[in-house]
JSON list of C-alpha atoms in Angstrom, two decimals:
[
{"chain": "A", "resi": 1, "resn": "MET", "atom": "CA", "xyz": [-21.18, -22.85, -1.71]},
{"chain": "A", "resi": 2, "resn": "ARG", "atom": "CA", "xyz": [-17.59, -20.95, -1.90]},
{"chain": "A", "resi": 3, "resn": "ILE", "atom": "CA", "xyz": [-17.13, -17.84, -2.17]},
{"chain": "A", "resi": 4, "resn": "ARG", "atom": "CA", "xyz": [-14.18, -15.70, -2.49]},
{"chain": "A", "resi": 5, "resn": "VAL", "atom": "CA", "xyz": [-13.10, -12.98, 0.25]},
{"chain": "A", "resi": 6, "resn": "SER", "atom": "CA", "xyz": [-12.11, -10.89, -3.08]},
{"chain": "A", "resi": 7, "resn": "ASN", "atom": "CA", "xyz": [-15.70, -11.16, -4.12]},
{"chain": "A", "resi": 8, "resn": "ILE", "atom": "CA", "xyz": [-17.28, -10.00, -0.97]},
{"chain": "A", "resi": 9, "resn": "LEU", "atom": "CA", "xyz": [-14.88, -7.23, -0.20]},
{"chain": "A", "resi": 10, "resn": "GLU", "atom": "CA", "xyz": [-15.37, -5.65, -4.49]},
{"chain": "A", "resi": 11, "resn": "MET", "atom": "CA", "xyz": [-19.08, -6.19, -3.78]},
{"chain": "A", "resi": 12, "resn": "LEU", "atom": "CA", "xyz": [-18.62, -3.70, -0.87]},
{"chain": "A", "resi": 13, "resn": "ALA", "atom": "CA", "xyz": [-16.36, -1.54, -2.14]},
{"chain": "A", "resi": 14, "resn": "GLU", "atom": "CA", "xyz": [-18.73, -0.83, -5.14]},
{"chain": "A", "resi": 15, "resn": "ASN", "atom": "CA", "xyz": [-21.49, 0.09, -2.27]},
{"chain": "A", "resi": 16, "resn": "VAL", "atom": "CA", "xyz": [-23.73, -3.21, -2.60]},
{"chain": "A", "resi": 17, "resn": "SER", "atom": "CA", "xyz": [-25.15, -3.62, 0.63]},
{"chain": "A", "resi": 18, "resn": "ILE", "atom": "CA", "xyz": [-24.39, -6.25, 2.99]},
{"chain": "A", "resi": 19, "resn": "SER", "atom": "CA", "xyz": [-28.21, -6.96, 3.07]},
{"chain": "A", "resi": 20, "resn": "GLU", "atom": "CA", "xyz": [-27.96, -7.39, -0.55]},
{"chain": "A", "resi": 21, "resn": "ILE", "atom": "CA", "xyz": [-25.22, -9.58, -0.60]},
{"chain": "A", "resi": 22, "resn": "LEU", "atom": "CA", "xyz": [-26.98, -12.07, 2.00]},
{"chain": "A", "resi": 23, "resn": "GLU", "atom": "CA", "xyz": [-30.03, -12.10, -0.20]},
{"chain": "A", "resi": 24, "resn": "ASP", "atom": "CA", "xyz": [-27.89, -12.87, -3.41]},
{"chain": "A", "resi": 25, "resn": "PHE", "atom": "CA", "xyz": [-26.04, -15.47, -1.50]},
{"chain": "A", "resi": 26, "resn": "PRO", "atom": "CA", "xyz": [-27.99, -16.87, 1.30]},
{"chain": "A", "resi": 27, "resn": "ASP", "atom": "CA", "xyz": [-25.45, -19.47, 2.13]},
{"chain": "A", "resi": 28, "resn": "LEU", "atom": "CA", "xyz": [-23.88, -16.31, 3.98]},
{"chain": "A", "resi": 29, "resn": "GLU", "atom": "CA", "xyz": [-24.30, -15.05, 7.22]},
{"chain": "A", "resi": 30, "resn": "PRO", "atom": "CA", "xyz": [-23.50, -11.49, 8.54]},
{"chain": "A", "resi": 31, "resn": "GLU", "atom": "CA", "xyz": [-20.53, -12.85, 10.62]},
{"chain": "A", "resi": 32, "resn": "ASP", "atom": "CA", "xyz": [-19.33, -14.37, 7.10]},
{"chain": "A", "resi": 33, "resn": "ILE", "atom": "CA", "xyz": [-18.82, -10.60, 5.88]},
{"chain": "A", "resi": 34, "resn": "GLN", "atom": "CA", "xyz": [-17.44, -9.37, 9.36]},
{"chain": "A", "resi": 35, "resn": "ALA", "atom": "CA", "xyz": [-14.66, -12.42, 8.69]},
{"chain": "A", "resi": 36, "resn": "CYS", "atom": "CA", "xyz": [-13.88, -10.83, 5.71]},
{"chain": "A", "resi": 37, "resn": "LEU", "atom": "CA", "xyz": [-13.45, -7.73, 6.82]},
{"chain": "A", "resi": 38, "resn": "VAL", "atom": "CA", "xyz": [-11.33, -8.60, 9.46]},
{"chain": "A", "resi": 39, "resn": "PHE", "atom": "CA", "xyz": [-9.51, -11.27, 7.21]},
{"chain": "A", "resi": 40, "resn": "ALA", "atom": "CA", "xyz": [-8.49, -8.05, 5.03]},
{"chain": "A", "resi": 41, "resn": "ALA", "atom": "CA", "xyz": [-7.65, -5.66, 7.98]},
{"chain": "A", "resi": 42, "resn": "ARG", "atom": "CA", "xyz": [-5.06, -8.23, 9.00]},
{"chain": "A", "resi": 43, "resn": "ARG", "atom": "CA", "xyz": [-3.84, -8.87, 5.50]},
{"chain": "A", "resi": 44, "resn": "THR", "atom": "CA", "xyz": [-3.05, -5.18, 5.43]},
{"chain": "A", "resi": 45, "resn": "ASP", "atom": "CA", "xyz": [-1.86, -4.44, 8.85]},
{"chain": "A", "resi": 46, "resn": "PHE", "atom": "CA", "xyz": [1.99, -5.36, 9.10]},
{"chain": "A", "resi": 47, "resn": "VAL", "atom": "CA", "xyz": [4.77, -3.67, 10.80]},
{"chain": "A", "resi": 48, "resn": "ARG", "atom": "CA", "xyz": [6.65, -1.72, 8.43]},
{"chain": "A", "resi": 49, "resn": "LEU", "atom": "CA", "xyz": [10.34, -2.21, 9.52]},
{"chain": "A", "resi": 50, "resn": "THR", "atom": "CA", "xyz": [12.99, 0.68, 8.56]},
{"chain": "A", "resi": 51, "resn": "ALA", "atom": "CA", "xyz": [16.52, -0.83, 7.75]},
{"chain": "A", "resi": 52, "resn": "LEU", "atom": "CA", "xyz": [17.75, 2.59, 9.19]},
{"chain": "A", "resi": 53, "resn": "ARG", "atom": "CA", "xyz": [16.45, 2.10, 12.65]},
{"chain": "A", "resi": 54, "resn": "PHE", "atom": "CA", "xyz": [18.90, -0.71, 13.26]},
{"chain": "A", "resi": 55, "resn": "GLY", "atom": "CA", "xyz": [21.84, 0.52, 11.26]},
{"chain": "A", "resi": 56, "resn": "LEU", "atom": "CA", "xyz": [21.83, -2.00, 8.37]},
{"chain": "A", "resi": 57, "resn": "MET", "atom": "CA", "xyz": [21.69, 0.53, 5.45]},
{"chain": "A", "resi": 58, "resn": "HIS", "atom": "CA", "xyz": [24.69, -0.36, 4.06]},
{"chain": "A", "resi": 59, "resn": "SER", "atom": "CA", "xyz": [23.21, -4.10, 3.47]},
{"chain": "A", "resi": 60, "resn": "TYR", "atom": "CA", "xyz": [20.33, -3.29, 1.37]},
{"chain": "A", "resi": 61, "resn": "PRO", "atom": "CA", "xyz": [20.27, -2.24, -2.22]},
{"chain": "A", "resi": 62, "resn": "ARG", "atom": "CA", "xyz": [19.78, 1.48, -2.59]},
{"chain": "A", "resi": 63, "resn": "HIS", "atom": "CA", "xyz": [16.19, 1.25, -4.33]},
{"chain": "A", "resi": 64, "resn": "TRP", "atom": "CA", "xyz": [15.63, -0.15, -1.01]},
{"chain": "A", "resi": 65, "resn": "GLN", "atom": "CA", "xyz": [16.46, 2.70, 1.21]},
{"chain": "A", "resi": 66, "resn": "VAL", "atom": "CA", "xyz": [14.02, 4.91, 2.68]},
{"chain": "A", "resi": 67, "resn": "GLY", "atom": "CA", "xyz": [14.93, 8.06, 3.07]}
]
């Protein structure tokens, strides 16, 4: 059985306990839920570069510029 990472994350966000999720989806293991959390953390952890640091403000549209 396949279950999307987003479904697991939504259940956790709705305060469904890990034990409840594991009961509802017996094919899942605790490591699978941990992997979902790691995946989500990595998807949202990216370096934010600002053009100002590199002197490139003139090459970007004005609405992209960071104060």
